[in-house]
XYZ file of C-alpha atoms in Angstrom:
290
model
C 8.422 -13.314 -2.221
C 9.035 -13.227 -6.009
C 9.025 -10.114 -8.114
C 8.956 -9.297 -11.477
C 12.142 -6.865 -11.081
C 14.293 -6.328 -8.294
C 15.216 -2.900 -9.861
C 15.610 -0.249 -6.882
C 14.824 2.223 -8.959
C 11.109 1.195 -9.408
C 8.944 1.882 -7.088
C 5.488 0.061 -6.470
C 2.356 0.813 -4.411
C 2.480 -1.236 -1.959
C 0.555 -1.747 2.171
C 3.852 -1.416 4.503
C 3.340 -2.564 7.938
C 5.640 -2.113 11.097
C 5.405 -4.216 14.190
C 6.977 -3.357 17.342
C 7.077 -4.842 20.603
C 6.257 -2.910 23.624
C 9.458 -1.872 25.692
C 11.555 -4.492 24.001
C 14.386 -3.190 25.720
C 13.584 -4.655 28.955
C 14.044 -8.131 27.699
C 16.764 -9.907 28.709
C 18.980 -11.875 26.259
C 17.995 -15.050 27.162
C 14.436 -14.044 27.106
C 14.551 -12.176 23.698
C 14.296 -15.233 21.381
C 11.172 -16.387 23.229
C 9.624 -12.501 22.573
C 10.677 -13.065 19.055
C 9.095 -16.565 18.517
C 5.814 -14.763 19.859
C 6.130 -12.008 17.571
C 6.653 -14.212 14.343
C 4.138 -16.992 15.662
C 1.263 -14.256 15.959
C 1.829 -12.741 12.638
C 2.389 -15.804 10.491
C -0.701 -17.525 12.123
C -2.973 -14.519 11.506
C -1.789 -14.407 7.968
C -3.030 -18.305 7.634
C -5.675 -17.450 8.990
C -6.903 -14.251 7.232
C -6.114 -16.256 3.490
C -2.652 -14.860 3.033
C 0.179 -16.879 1.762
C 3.322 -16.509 3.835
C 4.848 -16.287 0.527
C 3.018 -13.474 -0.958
C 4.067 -11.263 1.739
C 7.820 -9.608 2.049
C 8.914 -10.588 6.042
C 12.153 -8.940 7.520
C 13.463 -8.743 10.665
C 14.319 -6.076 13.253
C 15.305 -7.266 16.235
C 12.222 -6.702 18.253
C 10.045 -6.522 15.699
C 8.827 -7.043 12.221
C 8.582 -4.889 8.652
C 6.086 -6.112 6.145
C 5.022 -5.367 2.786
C 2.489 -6.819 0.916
C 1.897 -6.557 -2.873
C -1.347 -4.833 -4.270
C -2.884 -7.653 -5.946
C -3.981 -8.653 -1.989
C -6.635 -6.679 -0.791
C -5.747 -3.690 1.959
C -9.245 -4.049 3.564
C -8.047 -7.907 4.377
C -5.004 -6.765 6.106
C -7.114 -4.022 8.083
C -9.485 -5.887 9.329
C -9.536 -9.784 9.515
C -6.036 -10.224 9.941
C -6.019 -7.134 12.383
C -8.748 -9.236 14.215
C -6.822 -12.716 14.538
C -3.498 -10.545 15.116
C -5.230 -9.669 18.384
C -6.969 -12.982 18.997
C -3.177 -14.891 18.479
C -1.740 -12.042 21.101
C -4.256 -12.817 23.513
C -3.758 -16.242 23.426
C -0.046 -15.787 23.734
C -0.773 -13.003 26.308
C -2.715 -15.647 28.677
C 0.402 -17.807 29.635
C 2.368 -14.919 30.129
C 3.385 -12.924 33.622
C 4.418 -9.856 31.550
C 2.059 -9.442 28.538
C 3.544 -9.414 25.137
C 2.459 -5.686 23.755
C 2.648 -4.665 20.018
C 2.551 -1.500 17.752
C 1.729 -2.062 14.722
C 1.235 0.838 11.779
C 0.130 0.910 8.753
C 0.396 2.819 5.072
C 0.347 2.699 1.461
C 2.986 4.323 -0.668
C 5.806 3.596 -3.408
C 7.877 1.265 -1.925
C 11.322 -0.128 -3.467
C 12.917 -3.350 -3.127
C 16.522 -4.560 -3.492
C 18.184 -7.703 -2.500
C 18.819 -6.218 0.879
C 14.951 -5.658 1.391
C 12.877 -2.372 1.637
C 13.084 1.308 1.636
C 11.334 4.479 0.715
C 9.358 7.448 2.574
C 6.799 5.304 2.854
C 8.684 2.461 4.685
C 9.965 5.600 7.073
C 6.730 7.380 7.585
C 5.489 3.477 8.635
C 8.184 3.113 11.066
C 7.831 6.657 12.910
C 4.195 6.014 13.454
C 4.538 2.473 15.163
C 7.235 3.966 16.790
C 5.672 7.199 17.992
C 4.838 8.473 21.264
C 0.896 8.516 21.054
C 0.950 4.929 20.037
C 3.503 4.075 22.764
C 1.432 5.603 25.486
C -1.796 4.896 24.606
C 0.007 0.838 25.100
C 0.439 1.280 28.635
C -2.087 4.294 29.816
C -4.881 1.999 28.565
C -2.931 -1.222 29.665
C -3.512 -2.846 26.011
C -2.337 -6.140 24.458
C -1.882 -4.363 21.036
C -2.361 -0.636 19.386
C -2.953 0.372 15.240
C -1.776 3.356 14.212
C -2.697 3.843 10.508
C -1.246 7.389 8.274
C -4.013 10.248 7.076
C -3.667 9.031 3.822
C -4.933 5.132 4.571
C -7.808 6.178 6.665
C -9.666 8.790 4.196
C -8.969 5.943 0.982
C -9.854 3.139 3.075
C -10.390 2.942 6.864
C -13.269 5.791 6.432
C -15.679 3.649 4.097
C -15.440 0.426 6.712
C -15.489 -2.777 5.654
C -15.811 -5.881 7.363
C -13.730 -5.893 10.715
C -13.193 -1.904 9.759
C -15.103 0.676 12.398
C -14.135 3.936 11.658
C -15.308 5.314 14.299
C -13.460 3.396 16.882
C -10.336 5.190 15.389
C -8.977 8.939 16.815
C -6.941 11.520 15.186
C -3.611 13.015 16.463
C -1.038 15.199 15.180
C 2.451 14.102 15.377
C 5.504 16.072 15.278
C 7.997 13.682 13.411
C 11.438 13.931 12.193
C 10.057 14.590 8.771
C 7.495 17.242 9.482
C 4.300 17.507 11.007
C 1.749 14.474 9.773
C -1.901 12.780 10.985
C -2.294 10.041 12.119
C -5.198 7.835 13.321
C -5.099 5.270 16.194
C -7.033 2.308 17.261
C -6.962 -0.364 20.209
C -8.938 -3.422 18.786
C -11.816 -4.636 20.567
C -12.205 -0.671 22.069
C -14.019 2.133 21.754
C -12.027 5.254 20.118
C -9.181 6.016 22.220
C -8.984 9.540 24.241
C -6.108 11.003 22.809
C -6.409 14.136 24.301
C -4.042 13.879 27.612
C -0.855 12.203 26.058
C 2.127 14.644 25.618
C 2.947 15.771 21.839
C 6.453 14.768 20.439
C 9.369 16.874 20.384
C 10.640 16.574 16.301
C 13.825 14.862 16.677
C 13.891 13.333 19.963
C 14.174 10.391 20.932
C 10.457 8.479 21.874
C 10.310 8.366 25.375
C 13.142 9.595 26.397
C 13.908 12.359 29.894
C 12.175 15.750 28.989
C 14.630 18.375 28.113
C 16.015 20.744 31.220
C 14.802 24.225 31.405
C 17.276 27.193 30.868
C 18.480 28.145 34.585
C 20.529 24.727 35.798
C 19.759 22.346 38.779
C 17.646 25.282 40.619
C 15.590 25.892 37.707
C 14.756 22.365 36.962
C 14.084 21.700 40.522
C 11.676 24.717 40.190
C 10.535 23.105 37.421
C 9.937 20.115 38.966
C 7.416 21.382 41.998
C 5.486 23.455 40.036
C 4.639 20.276 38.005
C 4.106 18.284 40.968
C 1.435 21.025 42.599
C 0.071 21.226 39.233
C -0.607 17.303 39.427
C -1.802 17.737 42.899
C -4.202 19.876 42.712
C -5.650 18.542 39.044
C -6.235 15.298 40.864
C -7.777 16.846 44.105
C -9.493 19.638 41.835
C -7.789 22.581 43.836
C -5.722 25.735 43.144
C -2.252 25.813 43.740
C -0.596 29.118 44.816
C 1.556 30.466 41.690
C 4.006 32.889 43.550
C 1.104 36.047 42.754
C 1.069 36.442 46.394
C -2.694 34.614 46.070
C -3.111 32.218 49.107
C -2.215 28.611 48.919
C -4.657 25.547 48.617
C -2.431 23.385 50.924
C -1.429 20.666 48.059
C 1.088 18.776 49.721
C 4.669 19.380 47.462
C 7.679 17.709 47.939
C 11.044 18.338 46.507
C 13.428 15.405 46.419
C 17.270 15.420 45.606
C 18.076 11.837 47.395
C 15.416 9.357 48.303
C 11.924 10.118 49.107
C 8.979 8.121 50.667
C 5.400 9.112 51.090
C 3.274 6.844 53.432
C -0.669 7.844 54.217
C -3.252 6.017 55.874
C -1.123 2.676 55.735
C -1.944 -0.671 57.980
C 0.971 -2.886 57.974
C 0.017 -6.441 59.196
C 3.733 -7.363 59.155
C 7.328 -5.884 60.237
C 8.105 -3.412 57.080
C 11.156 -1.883 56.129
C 10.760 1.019 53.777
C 14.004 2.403 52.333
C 17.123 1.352 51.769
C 19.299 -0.248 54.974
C 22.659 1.746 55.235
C 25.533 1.245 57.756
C 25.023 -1.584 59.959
C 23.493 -4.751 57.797
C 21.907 -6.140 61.119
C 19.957 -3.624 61.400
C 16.655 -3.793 60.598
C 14.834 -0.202 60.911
């Protein structure tokens, strides 16, 4: 991509986009090339596709992923909604010859963004970033078992998401607050080809911590946390079976079944087994086949 100055110092308005894939992690070595091809093959094709020149758009790399900028001279509404649209389509395709589905998180915003021969930086680049990155658009990936998730700042959807557009339904986006590293922000989230996602149930972020990483142990130790941990569980019980759960108050209990496990622990109801089944792990003897 050519500029008229590569002068850090000045900054220029530009659409930043960040594109993660889902649990990237997971990948092994030898399959992380093939995720990458994917990644690169999805987004360059929808570009050809939506009328953008590959060369009009700044590419770099991230591993598992992909930062973009595009200039302003190319309209934001293009980007938002027909390339959104043949992003998915590409995925899908991808998606269909695939035993684990390739996800993606991708974000979206418009701010002052420099460049320098090493590539691209500002708040805007980092405010990008945290939303493709956050927790709301990580869960909302696998609660609603998605091929890909938008997550665009405040900011883009009052200047431009709001009015529509072709390809653009606002209302097919939903609101969240998210607790970054920067501060509190909004955010709005979409999952193409959907109505407006519930946002409601998915856990708020803890500023600072790492995106889906182990909750934080309570004050009080091992006891406390195991504490901690069946009073969750009844809680889950008995907001799935739509029954009170005894809080210590002396009140009488519902009967939610609670466990509390500090080794291995297997639950087995209403089961047939049309085969010999071993459940567990096989300890001492290896002959022996319980």
């Amino acid at each position: 991509m050519e500029h008229d100055a590569l002068d850090a110092g000045e900054a220029r308005y530009e659409l930043v986009i960040s594109v993660d894939a889902r649990r990237s992690g997971q990948y092994s070595d030898a399959e992380k090339p093939r995720m990458r091809e994917r990644i690169y093959r999805v987004l360059e094709t929808a570009f050809a596709q939506a009328g953008v020149s590959r060369d009009a758009v700044h590419m770099e790399d991230r591993g598992d992923g992909v930062l973009v900028s595009v200039p302003g001279r190319i309209a934001v509404t293009r980007l938002l909604g027909l390339w959104m649209v043949e992003v998915h389509e590409n995925l899908r395709e991808e998606n269909r010859s695939l035993l684990v589905p390739l996800g993606l998180r991708v974000a979206m915003h418009v701010g002052p963004v420099r460049h320098d021969s090493r590539g691209i930086s500002g708040r805007a680049v980092d405010l990008t970033c945290r939303l493709a990155d956050s927790a709301v658009a990580r869960q909302l990936l696998d609660r609603e078992r998605a091929d890909l998730v938008l997550a665009v700042s405040d900011s883009l959807y009052v200047d431009v998401v709001s009015a529509g557009g072709k390809f653009i339904e606002p209302a097919r986006f939903s609101p969240a607050r998210l607790a970054l590293k920067e501060g509190e922000v909004s955010a709005w989230f979409h999952l193409p080809g959907r109505p407006a996602p519930d946002i409601g149930p998915i856990a708020a972020e803890e500023p600072g911590a790492p995106a889906g990483g182990p909750p934080a142990a309570p004050v009080g130790g091992p006891e406390a946390a195991l504490a901690a941990m069946d009073a969750a569980l009844a809680a889950r019980a008995a907001a799935a079976a739509g029954r009170r759960v005894d809080d210590g108050d002396g009140d009488d209990e519902d009967g939610a079944d609670r466990y509390r496990a500090q080794g291995d622990l297997s639950v087995h109801r209403n089961n047939v087994y049309q085969q010999p089944v071993h459940i567990g792990r096989v300890t001492g003897d290896s002959h022996r086949k319980d």
